[in-house]
Coordinates of C-alpha atoms in Angstrom, one line a residue:
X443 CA 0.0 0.0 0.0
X444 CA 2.9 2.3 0.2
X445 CA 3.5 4.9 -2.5
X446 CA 6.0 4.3 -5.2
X447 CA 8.5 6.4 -5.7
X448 CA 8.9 6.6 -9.7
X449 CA 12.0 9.3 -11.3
X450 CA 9.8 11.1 -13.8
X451 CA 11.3 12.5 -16.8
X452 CA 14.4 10.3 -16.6
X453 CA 16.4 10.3 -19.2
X454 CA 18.3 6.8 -20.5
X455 CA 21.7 6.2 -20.6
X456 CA 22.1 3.9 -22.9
X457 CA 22.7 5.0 -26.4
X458 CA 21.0 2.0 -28.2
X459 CA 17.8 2.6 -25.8
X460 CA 17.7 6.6 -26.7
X461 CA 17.7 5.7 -30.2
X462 CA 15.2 3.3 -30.0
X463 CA 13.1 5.7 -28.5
X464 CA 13.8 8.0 -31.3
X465 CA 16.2 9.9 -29.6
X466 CA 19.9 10.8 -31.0
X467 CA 23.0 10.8 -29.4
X468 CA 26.6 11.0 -29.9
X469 CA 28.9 8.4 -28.7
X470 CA 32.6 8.6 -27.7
X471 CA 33.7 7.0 -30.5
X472 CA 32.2 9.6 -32.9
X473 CA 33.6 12.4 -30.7
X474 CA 37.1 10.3 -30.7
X475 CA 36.6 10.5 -34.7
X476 CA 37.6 14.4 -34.1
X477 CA 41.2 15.5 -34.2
X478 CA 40.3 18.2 -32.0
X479 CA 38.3 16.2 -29.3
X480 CA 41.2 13.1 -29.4
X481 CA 44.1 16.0 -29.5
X482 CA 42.9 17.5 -26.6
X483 CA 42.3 14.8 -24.2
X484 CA 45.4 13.2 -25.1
X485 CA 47.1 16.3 -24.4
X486 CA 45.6 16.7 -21.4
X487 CA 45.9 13.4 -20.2
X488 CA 49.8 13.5 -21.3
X489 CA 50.3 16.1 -18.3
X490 CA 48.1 14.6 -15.7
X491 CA 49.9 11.4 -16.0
X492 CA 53.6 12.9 -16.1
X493 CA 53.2 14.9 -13.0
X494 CA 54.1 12.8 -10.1
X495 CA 51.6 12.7 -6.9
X496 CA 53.1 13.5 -3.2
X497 CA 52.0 12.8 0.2
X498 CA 52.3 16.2 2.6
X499 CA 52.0 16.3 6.2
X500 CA 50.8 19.6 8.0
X501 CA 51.3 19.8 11.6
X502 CA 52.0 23.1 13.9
X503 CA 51.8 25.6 10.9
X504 CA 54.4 23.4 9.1
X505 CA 53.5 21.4 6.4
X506 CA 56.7 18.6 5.6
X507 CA 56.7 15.9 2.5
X508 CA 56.0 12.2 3.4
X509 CA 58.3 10.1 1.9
X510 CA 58.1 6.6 1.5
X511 CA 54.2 5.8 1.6
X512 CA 52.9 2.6 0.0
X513 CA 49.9 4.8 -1.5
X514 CA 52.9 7.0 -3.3
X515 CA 54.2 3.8 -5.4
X516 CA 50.2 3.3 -6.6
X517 CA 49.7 6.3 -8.1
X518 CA 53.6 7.0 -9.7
X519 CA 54.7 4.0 -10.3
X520 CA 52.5 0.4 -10.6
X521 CA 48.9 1.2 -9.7
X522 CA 48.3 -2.6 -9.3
X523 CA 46.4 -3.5 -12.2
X524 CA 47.4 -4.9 -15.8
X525 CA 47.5 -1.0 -16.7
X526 CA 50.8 1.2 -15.4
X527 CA 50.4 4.5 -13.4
X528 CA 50.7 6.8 -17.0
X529 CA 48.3 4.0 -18.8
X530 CA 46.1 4.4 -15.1
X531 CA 45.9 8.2 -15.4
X532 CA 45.4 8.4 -19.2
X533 CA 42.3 6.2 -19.0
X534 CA 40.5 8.0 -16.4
X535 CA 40.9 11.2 -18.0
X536 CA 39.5 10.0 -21.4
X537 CA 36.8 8.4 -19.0
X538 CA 36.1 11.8 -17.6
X539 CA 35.6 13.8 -20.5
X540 CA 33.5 11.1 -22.5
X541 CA 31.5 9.0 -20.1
X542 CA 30.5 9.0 -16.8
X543 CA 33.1 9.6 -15.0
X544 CA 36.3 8.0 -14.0
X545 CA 35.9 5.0 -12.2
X546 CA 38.3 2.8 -10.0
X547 CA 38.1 -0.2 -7.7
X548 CA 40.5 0.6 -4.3
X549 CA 41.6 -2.8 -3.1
X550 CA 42.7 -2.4 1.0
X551 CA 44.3 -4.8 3.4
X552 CA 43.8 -3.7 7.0
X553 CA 41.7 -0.8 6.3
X554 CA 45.1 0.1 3.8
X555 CA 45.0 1.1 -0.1
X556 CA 47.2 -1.7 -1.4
X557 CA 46.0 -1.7 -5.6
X558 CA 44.2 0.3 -7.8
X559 CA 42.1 -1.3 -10.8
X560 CA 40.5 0.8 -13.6
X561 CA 36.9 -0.1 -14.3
X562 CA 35.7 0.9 -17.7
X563 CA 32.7 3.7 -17.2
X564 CA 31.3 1.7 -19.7
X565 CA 31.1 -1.4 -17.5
X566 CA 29.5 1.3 -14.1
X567 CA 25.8 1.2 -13.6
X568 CA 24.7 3.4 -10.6
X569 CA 21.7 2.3 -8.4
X570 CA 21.0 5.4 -6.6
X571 CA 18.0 6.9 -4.2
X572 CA 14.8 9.3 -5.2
X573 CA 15.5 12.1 -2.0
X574 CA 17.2 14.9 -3.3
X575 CA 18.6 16.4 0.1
X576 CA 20.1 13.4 1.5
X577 CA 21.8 11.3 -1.7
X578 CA 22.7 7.7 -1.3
X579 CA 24.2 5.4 -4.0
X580 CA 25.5 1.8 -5.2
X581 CA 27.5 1.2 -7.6
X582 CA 27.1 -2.0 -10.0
X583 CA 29.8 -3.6 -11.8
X584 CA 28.4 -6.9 -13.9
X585 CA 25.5 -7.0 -11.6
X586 CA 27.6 -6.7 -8.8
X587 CA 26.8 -3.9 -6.0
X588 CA 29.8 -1.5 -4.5
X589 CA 29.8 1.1 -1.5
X590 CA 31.1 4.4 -3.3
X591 CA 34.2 4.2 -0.5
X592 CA 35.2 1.5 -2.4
X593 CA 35.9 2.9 -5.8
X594 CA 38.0 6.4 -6.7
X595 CA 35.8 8.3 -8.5
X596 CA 36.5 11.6 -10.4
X597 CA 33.5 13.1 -12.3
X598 CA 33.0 15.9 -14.6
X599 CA 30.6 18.5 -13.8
X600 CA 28.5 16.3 -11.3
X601 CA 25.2 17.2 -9.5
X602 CA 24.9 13.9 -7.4
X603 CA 28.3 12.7 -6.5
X604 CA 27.6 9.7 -8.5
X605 CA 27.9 10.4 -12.1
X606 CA 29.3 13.4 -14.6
X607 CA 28.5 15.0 -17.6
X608 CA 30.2 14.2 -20.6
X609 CA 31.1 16.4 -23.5
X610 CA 29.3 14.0 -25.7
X611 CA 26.1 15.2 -23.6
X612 CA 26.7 18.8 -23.0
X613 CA 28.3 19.9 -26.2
X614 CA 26.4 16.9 -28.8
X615 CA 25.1 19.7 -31.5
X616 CA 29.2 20.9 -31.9
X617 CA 30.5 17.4 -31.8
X618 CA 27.6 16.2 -34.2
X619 CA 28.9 19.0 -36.5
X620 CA 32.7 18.6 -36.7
X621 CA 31.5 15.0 -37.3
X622 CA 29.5 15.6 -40.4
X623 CA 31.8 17.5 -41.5
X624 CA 34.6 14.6 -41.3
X625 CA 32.1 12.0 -42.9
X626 CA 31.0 15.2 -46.4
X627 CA 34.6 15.5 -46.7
X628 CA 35.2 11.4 -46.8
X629 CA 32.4 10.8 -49.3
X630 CA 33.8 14.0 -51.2
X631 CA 37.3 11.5 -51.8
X632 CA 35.6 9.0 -52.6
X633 CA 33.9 10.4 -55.3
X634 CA 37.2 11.5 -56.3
X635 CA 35.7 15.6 -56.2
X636 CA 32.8 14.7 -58.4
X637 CA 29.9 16.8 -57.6
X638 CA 26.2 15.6 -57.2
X639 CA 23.6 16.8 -59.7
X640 CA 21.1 15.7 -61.9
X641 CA 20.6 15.3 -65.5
X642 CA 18.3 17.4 -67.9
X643 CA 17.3 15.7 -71.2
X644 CA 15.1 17.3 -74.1
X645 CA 13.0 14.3 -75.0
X646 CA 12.2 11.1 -73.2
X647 CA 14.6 8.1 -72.4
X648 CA 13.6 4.9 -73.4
X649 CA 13.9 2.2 -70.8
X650 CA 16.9 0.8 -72.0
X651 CA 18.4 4.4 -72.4
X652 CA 17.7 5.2 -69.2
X653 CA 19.0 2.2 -67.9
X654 CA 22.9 2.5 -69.0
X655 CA 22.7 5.9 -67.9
X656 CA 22.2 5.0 -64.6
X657 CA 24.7 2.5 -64.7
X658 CA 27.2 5.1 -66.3
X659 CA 26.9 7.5 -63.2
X660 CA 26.3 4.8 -60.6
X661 CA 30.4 4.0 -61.3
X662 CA 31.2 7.3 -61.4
X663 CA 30.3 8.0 -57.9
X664 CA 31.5 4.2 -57.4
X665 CA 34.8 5.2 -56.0
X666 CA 38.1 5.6 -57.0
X667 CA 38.8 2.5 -58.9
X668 CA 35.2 3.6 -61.4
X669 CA 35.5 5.2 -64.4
X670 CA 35.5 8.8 -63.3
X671 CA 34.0 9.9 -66.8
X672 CA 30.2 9.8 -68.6
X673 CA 29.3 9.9 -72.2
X674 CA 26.0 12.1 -72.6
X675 CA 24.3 11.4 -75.8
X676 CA 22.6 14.9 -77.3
X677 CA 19.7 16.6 -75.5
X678 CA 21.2 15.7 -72.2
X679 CA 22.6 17.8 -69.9
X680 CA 24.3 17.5 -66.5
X681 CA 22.9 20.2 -63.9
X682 CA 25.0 20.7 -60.4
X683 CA 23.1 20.2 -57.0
X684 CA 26.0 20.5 -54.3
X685 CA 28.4 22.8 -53.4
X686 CA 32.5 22.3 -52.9
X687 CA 34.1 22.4 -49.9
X688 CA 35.9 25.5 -51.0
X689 CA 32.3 26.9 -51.4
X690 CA 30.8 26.0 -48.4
X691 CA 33.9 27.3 -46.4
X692 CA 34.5 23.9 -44.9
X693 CA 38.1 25.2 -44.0
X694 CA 37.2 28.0 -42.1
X695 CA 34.0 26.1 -40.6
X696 CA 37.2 23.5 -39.2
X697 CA 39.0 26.0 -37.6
X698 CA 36.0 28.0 -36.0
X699 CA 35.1 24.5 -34.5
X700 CA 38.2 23.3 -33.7
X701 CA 38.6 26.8 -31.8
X702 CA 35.4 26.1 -29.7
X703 CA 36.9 22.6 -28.8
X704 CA 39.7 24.6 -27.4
X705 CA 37.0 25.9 -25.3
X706 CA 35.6 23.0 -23.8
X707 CA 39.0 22.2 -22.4
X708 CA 40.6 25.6 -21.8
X709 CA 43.2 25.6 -24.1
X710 CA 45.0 28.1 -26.0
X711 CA 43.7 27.9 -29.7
X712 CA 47.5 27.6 -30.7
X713 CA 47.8 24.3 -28.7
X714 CA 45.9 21.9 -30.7
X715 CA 47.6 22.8 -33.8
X716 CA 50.9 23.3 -32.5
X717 CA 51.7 27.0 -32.5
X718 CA 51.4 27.6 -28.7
X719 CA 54.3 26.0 -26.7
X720 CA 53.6 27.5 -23.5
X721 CA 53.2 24.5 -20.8
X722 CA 53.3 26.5 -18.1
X723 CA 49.8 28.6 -19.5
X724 CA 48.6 25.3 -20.5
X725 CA 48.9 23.7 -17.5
X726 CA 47.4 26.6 -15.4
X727 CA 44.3 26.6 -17.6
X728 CA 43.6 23.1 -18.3
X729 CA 45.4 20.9 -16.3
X730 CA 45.4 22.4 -12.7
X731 CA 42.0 22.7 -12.5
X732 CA 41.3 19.1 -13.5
X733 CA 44.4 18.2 -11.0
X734 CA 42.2 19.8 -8.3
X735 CA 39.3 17.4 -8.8
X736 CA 41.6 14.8 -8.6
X737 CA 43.4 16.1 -5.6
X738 CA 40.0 16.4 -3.2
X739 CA 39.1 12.4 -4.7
X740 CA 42.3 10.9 -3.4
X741 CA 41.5 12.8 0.0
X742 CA 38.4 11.7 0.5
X743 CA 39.3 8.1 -0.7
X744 CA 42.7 7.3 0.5
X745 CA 43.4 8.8 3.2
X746 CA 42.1 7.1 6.5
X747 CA 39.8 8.8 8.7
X748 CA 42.5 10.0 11.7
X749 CA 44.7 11.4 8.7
X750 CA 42.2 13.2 7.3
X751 CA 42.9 17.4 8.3
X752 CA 46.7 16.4 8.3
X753 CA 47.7 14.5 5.2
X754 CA 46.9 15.7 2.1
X755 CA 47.9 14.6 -1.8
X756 CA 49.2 17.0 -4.2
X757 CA 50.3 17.0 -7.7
X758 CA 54.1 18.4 -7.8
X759 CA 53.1 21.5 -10.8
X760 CA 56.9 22.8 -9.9
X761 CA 58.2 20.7 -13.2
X762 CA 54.9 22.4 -15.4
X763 CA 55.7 25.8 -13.9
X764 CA 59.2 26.2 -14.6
X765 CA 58.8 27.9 -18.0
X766 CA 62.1 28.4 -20.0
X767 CA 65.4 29.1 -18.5
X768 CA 65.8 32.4 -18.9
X769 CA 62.8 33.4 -16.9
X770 CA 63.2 30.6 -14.5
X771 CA 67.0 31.5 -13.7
X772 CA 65.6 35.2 -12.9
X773 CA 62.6 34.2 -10.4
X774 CA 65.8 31.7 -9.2
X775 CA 67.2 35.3 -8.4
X776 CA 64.9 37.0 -7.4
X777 CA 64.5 34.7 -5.0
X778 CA 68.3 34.5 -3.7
X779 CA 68.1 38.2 -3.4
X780 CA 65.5 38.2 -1.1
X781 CA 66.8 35.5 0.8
X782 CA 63.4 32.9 1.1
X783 CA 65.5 30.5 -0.9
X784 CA 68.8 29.3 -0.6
X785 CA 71.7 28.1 -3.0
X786 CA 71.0 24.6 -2.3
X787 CA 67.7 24.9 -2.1
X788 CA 67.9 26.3 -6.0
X789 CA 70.5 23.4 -6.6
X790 CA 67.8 20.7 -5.6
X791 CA 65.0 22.7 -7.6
X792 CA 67.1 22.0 -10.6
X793 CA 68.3 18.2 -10.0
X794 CA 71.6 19.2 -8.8
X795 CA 73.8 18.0 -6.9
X796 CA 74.0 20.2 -3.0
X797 CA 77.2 21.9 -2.6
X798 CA 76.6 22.4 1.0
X799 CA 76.5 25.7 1.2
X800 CA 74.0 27.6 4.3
X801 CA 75.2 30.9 4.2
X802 CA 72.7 33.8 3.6
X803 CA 73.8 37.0 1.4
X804 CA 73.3 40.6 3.5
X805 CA 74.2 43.6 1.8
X806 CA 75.7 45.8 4.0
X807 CA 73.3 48.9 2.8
X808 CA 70.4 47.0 4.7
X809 CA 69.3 47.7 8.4
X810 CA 67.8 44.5 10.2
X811 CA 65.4 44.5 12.6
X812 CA 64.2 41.5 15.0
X813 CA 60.3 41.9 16.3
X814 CA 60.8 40.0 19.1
X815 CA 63.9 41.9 21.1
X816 CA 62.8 44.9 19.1
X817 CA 66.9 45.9 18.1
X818 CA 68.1 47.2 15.0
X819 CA 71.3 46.0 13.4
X820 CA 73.6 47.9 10.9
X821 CA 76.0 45.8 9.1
X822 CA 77.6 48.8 7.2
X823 CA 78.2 50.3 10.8
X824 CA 78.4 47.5 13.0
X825 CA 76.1 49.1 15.5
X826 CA 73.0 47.8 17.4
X827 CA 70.2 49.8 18.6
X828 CA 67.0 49.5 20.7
X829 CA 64.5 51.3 19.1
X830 CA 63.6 54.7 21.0
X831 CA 67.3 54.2 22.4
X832 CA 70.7 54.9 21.8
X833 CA 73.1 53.1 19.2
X834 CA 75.2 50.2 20.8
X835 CA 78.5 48.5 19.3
X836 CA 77.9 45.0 18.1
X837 CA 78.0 42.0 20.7
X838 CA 77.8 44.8 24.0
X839 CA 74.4 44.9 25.1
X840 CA 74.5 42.8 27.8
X841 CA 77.7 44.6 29.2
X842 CA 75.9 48.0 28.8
X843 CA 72.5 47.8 29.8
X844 CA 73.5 46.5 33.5
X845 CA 71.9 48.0 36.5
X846 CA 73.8 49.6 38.6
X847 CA 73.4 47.9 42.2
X848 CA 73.9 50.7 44.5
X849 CA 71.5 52.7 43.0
X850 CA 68.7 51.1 41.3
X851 CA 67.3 51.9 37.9
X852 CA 70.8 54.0 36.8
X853 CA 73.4 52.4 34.2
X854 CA 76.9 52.3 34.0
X855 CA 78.9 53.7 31.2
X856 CA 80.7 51.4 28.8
X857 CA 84.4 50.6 29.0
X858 CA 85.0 53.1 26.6
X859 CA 84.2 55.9 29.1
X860 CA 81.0 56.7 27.2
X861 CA 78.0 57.7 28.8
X862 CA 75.1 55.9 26.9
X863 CA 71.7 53.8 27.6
X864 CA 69.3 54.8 30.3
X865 CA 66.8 53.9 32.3
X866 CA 64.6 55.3 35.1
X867 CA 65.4 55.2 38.5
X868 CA 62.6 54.2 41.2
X869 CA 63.0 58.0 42.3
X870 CA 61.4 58.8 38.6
X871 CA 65.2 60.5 38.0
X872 CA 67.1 59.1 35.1
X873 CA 71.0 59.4 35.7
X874 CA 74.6 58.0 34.5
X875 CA 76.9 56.1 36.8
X876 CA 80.1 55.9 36.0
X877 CA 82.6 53.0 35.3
X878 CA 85.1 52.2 36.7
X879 CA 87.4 53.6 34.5
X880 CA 85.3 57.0 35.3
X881 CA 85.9 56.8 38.9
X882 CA 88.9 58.4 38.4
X883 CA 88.6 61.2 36.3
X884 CA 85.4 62.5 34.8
X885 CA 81.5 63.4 36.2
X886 CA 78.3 61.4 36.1
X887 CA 76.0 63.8 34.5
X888 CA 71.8 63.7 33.5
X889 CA 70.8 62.1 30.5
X890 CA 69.3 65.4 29.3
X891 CA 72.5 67.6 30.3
X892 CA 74.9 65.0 28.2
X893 CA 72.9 65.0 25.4
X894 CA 73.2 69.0 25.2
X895 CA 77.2 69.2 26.2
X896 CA 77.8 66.8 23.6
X897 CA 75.9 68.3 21.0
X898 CA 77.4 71.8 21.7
X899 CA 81.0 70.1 22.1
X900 CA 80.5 68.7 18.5
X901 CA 78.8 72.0 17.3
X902 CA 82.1 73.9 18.3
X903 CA 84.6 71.6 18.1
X904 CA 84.2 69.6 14.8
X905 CA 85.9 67.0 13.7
X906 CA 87.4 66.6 17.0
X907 CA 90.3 63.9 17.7
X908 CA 90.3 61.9 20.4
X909 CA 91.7 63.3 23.3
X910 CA 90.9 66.8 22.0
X911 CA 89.3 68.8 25.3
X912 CA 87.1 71.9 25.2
X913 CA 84.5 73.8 26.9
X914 CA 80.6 74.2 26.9
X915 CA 78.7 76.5 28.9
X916 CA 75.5 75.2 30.2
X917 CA 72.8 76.8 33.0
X918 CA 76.0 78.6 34.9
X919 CA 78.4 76.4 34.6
X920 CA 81.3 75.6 32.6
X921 CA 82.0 71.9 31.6
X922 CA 85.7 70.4 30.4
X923 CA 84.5 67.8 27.6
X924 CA 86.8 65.1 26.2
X925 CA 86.2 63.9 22.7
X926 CA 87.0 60.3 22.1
X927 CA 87.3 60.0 18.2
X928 CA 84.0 58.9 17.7
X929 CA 81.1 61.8 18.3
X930 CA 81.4 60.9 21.8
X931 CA 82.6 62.4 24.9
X932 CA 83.7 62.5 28.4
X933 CA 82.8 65.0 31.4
X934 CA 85.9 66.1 32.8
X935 CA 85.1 68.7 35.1
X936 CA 82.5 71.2 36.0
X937 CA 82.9 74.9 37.7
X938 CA 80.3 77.7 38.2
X939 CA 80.8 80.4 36.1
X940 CA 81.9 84.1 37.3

């Protein structure tokens, strides 16, 4: 008593059962008939089976390669089956563009992919559910029913995860064109270039007349071993009914078609007849995209469950991206300059051998700057600095920016004798203590009054030597400034002026 669940306005699959029910279709062989079609899919097909597949591992922001993976050997090398990893790949791309889908069975030992056996679309039924939100499926091989987990399956424009569209199906009118076109030009050599027509006479022909006429022309369209010439007898005349290719702008016709077959599989016009040699815009257009689909069916069907969000497959496109050498030698670098590659790391880009070498280029024009201690480094100068503080020599910050024990929050000077670095004090004061090598001649001074002595000792006294004293009034008081050779200097002594 329950209601049956009937797919209304199904359409059939099967090409002998549409055209039995009146309906036409185009088959793969047809389209296969087509340079175009067969040039483009083998194409295609060539660089989805020459890049090699790898296993990648991404774990704590870092994503490393995963070497020596059963899975690896199945799709590179021996896939399992009768059919190699290049015959594998080639198959289920033709099977993609002109059936179904492409279909393969995943043999597993211990919940592992151990083999990989194409199925011939041809040979795939699907047995699938009537609810359109939640989809279920079985797949049928000979009779024989399948979980979907079981088979690798990539499909072409797919609305039910089951099955694709072929371009026999979503482009028939253009396919069923180019054909025609192939079989006019065929019966054109045949006939050897003879047009059709039809004979005119004046007066009637007798049966017998009428007769070796018919024989006449019958061997002239025969073929090319017929006579390719007719004897008309007076009063009868031979009247044209067809056009010549050259007419009818077959040529042109070719190439207009042949450029919407480029279309269908986003490729340059140039690359089906030769002219385009870019592999690098070729494999963008056509290839990667089709790589992707790939990609996201070997996720979902080999990987297992806990290595799914961590593992991942990827076609290696660095081969199809390199270009030509010249513009591949200048990203190389590009990329040395900017230090994100290394020579090595170029080296093994190429296939060549490592040469060991880990150093990184620094021009000394550059200033560097870490994030994390916040200090600037000048190779040209040899000179660190915090930033919003005062320059440092290479290698001294620790020995500079000590605390002073006896009073807390002051710093000493360096060995040097300069006065640099600061701090504030608990007391909210910022001073200098001296070193030791200041304990015995020169004054601890503020930050603020150093800064000005030494800017109006430099002012005055330029170019000063070291060991070159002079004298700076400041606020009443006359300083004795030392200069030590190097835009620095020394308090010596301080009076109050008259």
């Amino acid at each position: 008593r329950r209601r049956e669940d009937r797919a209304e306005g199904a359409e059939a699959e099967d090409p002998l059962l549409k055209a039995l029910l009146g309906g036409e279709t185009v088959t793969r062989e047809m389209a296969l008939q087509i340079p175009a079609i067969s040039g483009g899919i083998d194409l295609i097909a060539g660089i989805i089976a020459g890049t090699p597949i790898k296993l990648y591992r991404e774990q704590d922001g870092k994503t490393e390669e995963v070497r020596g993976d059963p899975r690896l050997r199945l799709l590179n090398d021996e896939v399992g089956d009768t059919l190699s990893a290049n015959e594998f790949w080639r198959a289920m791309v033709r099977d993609y563009y002109l059936g179904k889908g492409g279909f393969a069975y995943i043999r597993k030992e211990k919940g592992m992919a151990s083999g990989l056996f194409y199925v011939d679309e041809r040979q795939i039924s699907i047995r699938k559910n009537t609810d359109p939100i939640f989809k279920d499926f079985d797949i049928l091989v000979e009779g024989r029913a399948y979980f979907p987990h079981q088979f690798l399956r990539i499909l072409r424009n797919t609305r039910d995860g089951c099955t694709g569209v072929p371009i026999t199906e979503e482009n028939a009118r253009l396919i069923e064109t180019a054909y025609s076109t192939l079989l006019f030009e065929r019966n054109m050599v045949r006939r050897g270039g003879v047009k059709r027509g039809f004979l005119k006479s004046e007066r009637p022909l007798e049966g017998d007349k009428l007769s070796r006429l018919r024989e006449a022309f019958s061997r002239l369209y025969g073929g090319e071993n017929s006579e390719n010439f007719v004897v008309l007898n007076s009063g009868i005349d031979f009247k044209e009914s067809s056009s010549s290719p050259m007419e009818m702008q077959l040529r042109e016709n070719k190439a207009a078609n042949a450029a919407d077959f480029a279309k269908i599989f986003h490729l340059p016009e140039g690359a089906l007849t030769g002219e385009s040699t870019d592999t690098a815009g070729m494999a963008k257009l056509c290839a990667i995209p089709l790589m992707n689909v790939i990609q996201c069916a070997l996720n979902r069907d080999l990987l297992l469950e806990q290595e799914k969000g961590t593992y991942y497959f990827a076609f290696d496109t660095k081969e199809l991206l390199k270009g030509d050498m010249q513009s591949r030698f200048a990203a190389y670098k590009t990329a040395l300059d900017a230090n994100f590659m290394g020579i090595d790391e170029v080296r093994y880009a190429e296939d060549l051998e490592p040469l060991g070498v880990s150093w990184i280029r620094l021009g000394l024009q550059d200033v560097l700057y870490d994030p994390k201690t916040k200090q600037l480094y000048t190779p040209n100068t040899d000179k660190t600095a915090l930033v919003g503080g005062k320059m440092l020599p290479a290698g001294e910050e620790s020995g500079i920016l000590k605390e002073n024990g006896e009073e807390r929050g002051s710093y000493i000077q360096g060995p040097d004798g300069k006065m640099r670095g600061s701090r504030p004090s608990g007391k909210g004061k910022t001073r200098y203590a001296r070193s030791p090598r200041a304990n015995s001649r020169g004054l601890t001074v503020s930050v603020k009054t150093y800064g000005i002595l030494r800017g109006e000792f430099n002012s005055l006294y330029r170019n000063a030597e070291e060991g070159q004293r002079g004298s700076v009034s400041y606020r009443g008081r006359r300083y004795l400034l030392e200069a030590d050779g190097e835009g620095s200097v020394i308090v010596i002594s301080s009076k109050k002026e008259k």
